[in-house]
Amino acid sequence: LGMVPEQASCHYNLGLCLYDRDDYARAATHFRAAMELYTTSGDAEGEADSATNLGVACDLLDLYQEAIELQNRAVAIYERLGRERQVADCWANLGVAYYHLGQFERAVEHHNKALDVYSRLDVPEMQAACWMNLGATYDDLGLYERGRESSARARDAYAKLGHHRKQAECTANIGVSYYLDGRPASAIQHLSEALGAYRELKLPRQEANCLANLASAHGNSGDIRKAVALHREALSMYTEIGDAGNQARCWTNLASELVSTGEVPEALEALDRATRLYRSFARAAASSGRRWIPSSLYAVDACYGDAYVARDGDGDLYRAYRHYARAIAIVEQLRERAATSTDLKASYFSR
């Protein structure tokens, strides 16, 4: 029937519906179809809107370079059309994509460009989002004071907007920043505050993340028993909600604490549990034609090495050597693949 605009609109709306259901792969298919149809029909705004949403979906599918290309395509069109707010949205999306690629300076640049526009147009929710993203990015650059300042501004903005979940997330991020900055007492203070908020809001996944972060902070403060108890509590919650990835990381971090208390058999059992989970992830990836080398496996092998050194029985030092060698090999594989993760610890700090 030659109804190209109508076809494009249907694809676009289908993409939005699938995106809202977290079906990002199918959403991307429809956004792509809409973009191509809008381009064919000469609808520049429809093309830019589709490119923007397709870029966001690609970012969530770990297709970061394509996400960047799509957001830049949308920026060029929106600038031509004089759509300042939409240009700012694309810059914010670019900041997220560059962050995922580990290009933190470029992420800061784009978040600040977006923030300038949002401030001028008085869009408080997007200002808060930019401050929150800047906080995480500064932390990854090792600029912890600036990271905490940004997270605090985001927290205060979300408090004014009545967004209690986001307010709690910012408080948790401030706690993580203190942890990374080697200040466990301040980390514990802020993470405990966030934990109380998550429990009040009945957010079990965020509560589990906060418990795990608190465990690490207590471990760094020297309170190993408290750290072990919190890791076990987090592990129980991850198991209940079916989060296998964080179960694996939690078993690994629990093992690390158990090694430090001399409970080596329990540590080895925890590492075996983590390894079984990671092997299941690898099998699932292989069945879909992907090669899966998570940075967390570095922590598993390194911790195995520590455990065997601590046990120091017949053949244990050789076993330790093998695991340390495997940990080094994983780092090399990750470097060769230009892995996006910059932290090789078994970390699951929520951002």
PDB file of N, CA and C in Angstrom, residues 32 35-36 38-39 47-48 51-52 54 67-80 90 94:
ATOM      1  N   ARG A  32      15.491  -0.276  14.469  1.00  0.00           N
ATOM      2  CA  ARG A  32      16.308  -0.235  13.256  1.00  0.00           C
ATOM      3  C   ARG A  32      15.415  -0.162  12.011  1.00  0.00           C
ATOM      4  N   MET A  35      13.985   3.307  11.785  1.00  0.00           N
ATOM      5  CA  MET A  35      14.998   4.274  11.344  1.00  0.00           C
ATOM      6  C   MET A  35      15.190   4.216   9.832  1.00  0.00           C
ATOM      7  N   GLU A  36      15.274   3.005   9.298  1.00  0.00           N
ATOM      8  CA  GLU A  36      15.473   2.856   7.857  1.00  0.00           C
ATOM      9  C   GLU A  36      14.276   3.389   7.070  1.00  0.00           C
ATOM     10  N   TYR A  38      12.021   5.684   8.138  1.00  0.00           N
ATOM     11  CA  TYR A  38      11.966   7.145   8.271  1.00  0.00           C
ATOM     12  C   TYR A  38      13.007   7.804   7.372  1.00  0.00           C
ATOM     13  N   THR A  39      14.185   7.186   7.252  1.00  0.00           N
ATOM     14  CA  THR A  39      15.226   7.728   6.378  1.00  0.00           C
ATOM     15  C   THR A  39      14.756   7.709   4.933  1.00  0.00           C
ATOM     16  N   GLU A  47      13.782   9.690  11.985  1.00  0.00           N
ATOM     17  CA  GLU A  47      15.069   9.002  11.874  1.00  0.00           C
ATOM     18  C   GLU A  47      15.914   9.229  13.123  1.00  0.00           C
ATOM     19  N   ALA A  48      15.956  10.492  13.591  1.00  0.00           N
ATOM     20  CA  ALA A  48      16.767  10.810  14.772  1.00  0.00           C
ATOM     21  C   ALA A  48      16.209  10.146  16.025  1.00  0.00           C
ATOM     22  N   ALA A  51      17.084   6.502  15.833  1.00  0.00           N
ATOM     23  CA  ALA A  51      18.521   6.296  16.058  1.00  0.00           C
ATOM     24  C   ALA A  51      18.865   6.431  17.541  1.00  0.00           C
ATOM     25  N   THR A  52      18.236   7.410  18.207  1.00  0.00           N
ATOM     26  CA  THR A  52      18.494   7.608  19.643  1.00  0.00           C
ATOM     27  C   THR A  52      18.099   6.370  20.434  1.00  0.00           C
ATOM     28  N   LEU A  54      17.481   3.312  19.325  1.00  0.00           N
ATOM     29  CA  LEU A  54      18.274   2.161  18.908  1.00  0.00           C
ATOM     30  C   LEU A  54      19.644   2.213  19.587  1.00  0.00           C
ATOM     31  N   ALA A  67      26.352   1.953  19.483  1.00  0.00           N
ATOM     32  CA  ALA A  67      25.548   2.923  20.235  1.00  0.00           C
ATOM     33  C   ALA A  67      26.089   4.331  20.033  1.00  0.00           C
ATOM     34  N   ILE A  68      27.404   4.489  20.071  1.00  0.00           N
ATOM     35  CA  ILE A  68      28.029   5.802  19.892  1.00  0.00           C
ATOM     36  C   ILE A  68      27.760   6.338  18.490  1.00  0.00           C
ATOM     37  N   GLU A  69      27.897   5.488  17.484  1.00  0.00           N
ATOM     38  CA  GLU A  69      27.643   5.919  16.108  1.00  0.00           C
ATOM     39  C   GLU A  69      26.199   6.391  15.930  1.00  0.00           C
ATOM     40  N   LEU A  70      25.270   5.667  16.534  1.00  0.00           N
ATOM     41  CA  LEU A  70      23.855   6.024  16.401  1.00  0.00           C
ATOM     42  C   LEU A  70      23.530   7.322  17.120  1.00  0.00           C
ATOM     43  N   GLN A  71      24.079   7.516  18.320  1.00  0.00           N
ATOM     44  CA  GLN A  71      23.818   8.762  19.040  1.00  0.00           C
ATOM     45  C   GLN A  71      24.409   9.949  18.293  1.00  0.00           C
ATOM     46  N   ASN A  72      25.598   9.781  17.707  1.00  0.00           N
ATOM     47  CA  ASN A  72      26.183  10.875  16.928  1.00  0.00           C
ATOM     48  C   ASN A  72      25.362  11.169  15.673  1.00  0.00           C
ATOM     49  N   ARG A  73      24.808  10.133  15.070  1.00  0.00           N
ATOM     50  CA  ARG A  73      23.919  10.328  13.916  1.00  0.00           C
ATOM     51  C   ARG A  73      22.706  11.157  14.321  1.00  0.00           C
ATOM     52  N   ALA A  74      22.130  10.844  15.487  1.00  0.00           N
ATOM     53  CA  ALA A  74      20.967  11.589  15.969  1.00  0.00           C
ATOM     54  C   ALA A  74      21.341  13.026  16.304  1.00  0.00           C
ATOM     55  N   VAL A  75      22.511  13.225  16.932  1.00  0.00           N
ATOM     56  CA  VAL A  75      22.958  14.582  17.280  1.00  0.00           C
ATOM     57  C   VAL A  75      23.027  15.463  16.038  1.00  0.00           C
ATOM     58  N   ALA A  76      23.608  14.934  14.962  1.00  0.00           N
ATOM     59  CA  ALA A  76      23.756  15.727  13.732  1.00  0.00           C
ATOM     60  C   ALA A  76      22.393  16.173  13.200  1.00  0.00           C
ATOM     61  N   ILE A  77      21.396  15.288  13.290  1.00  0.00           N
ATOM     62  CA  ILE A  77      20.058  15.636  12.790  1.00  0.00           C
ATOM     63  C   ILE A  77      19.384  16.628  13.728  1.00  0.00           C
ATOM     64  N   TYR A  78      19.432  16.355  15.033  1.00  0.00           N
ATOM     65  CA  TYR A  78      18.774  17.249  15.992  1.00  0.00           C
ATOM     66  C   TYR A  78      19.378  18.648  15.953  1.00  0.00           C
ATOM     67  N   GLU A  79      20.691  18.746  15.790  1.00  0.00           N
ATOM     68  CA  GLU A  79      21.318  20.069  15.707  1.00  0.00           C
ATOM     69  C   GLU A  79      20.827  20.813  14.477  1.00  0.00           C
ATOM     70  N   ARG A  80      20.671  20.097  13.393  1.00  0.00           N
ATOM     71  CA  ARG A  80      20.158  20.722  12.167  1.00  0.00           C
ATOM     72  C   ARG A  80      18.715  21.201  12.349  1.00  0.00           C
ATOM     73  N   CYS A  90      21.085  12.958  23.776  1.00  0.00           N
ATOM     74  CA  CYS A  90      22.077  12.138  23.055  1.00  0.00           C
ATOM     75  C   CYS A  90      23.453  12.254  23.705  1.00  0.00           C
ATOM     76  N   LEU A  94      25.644   9.301  25.131  1.00  0.00           N
ATOM     77  CA  LEU A  94      27.041   9.101  24.729  1.00  0.00           C
ATOM     78  C   LEU A  94      27.941   8.981  25.954  1.00  0.00           C
TER      79      LEU A  94
END
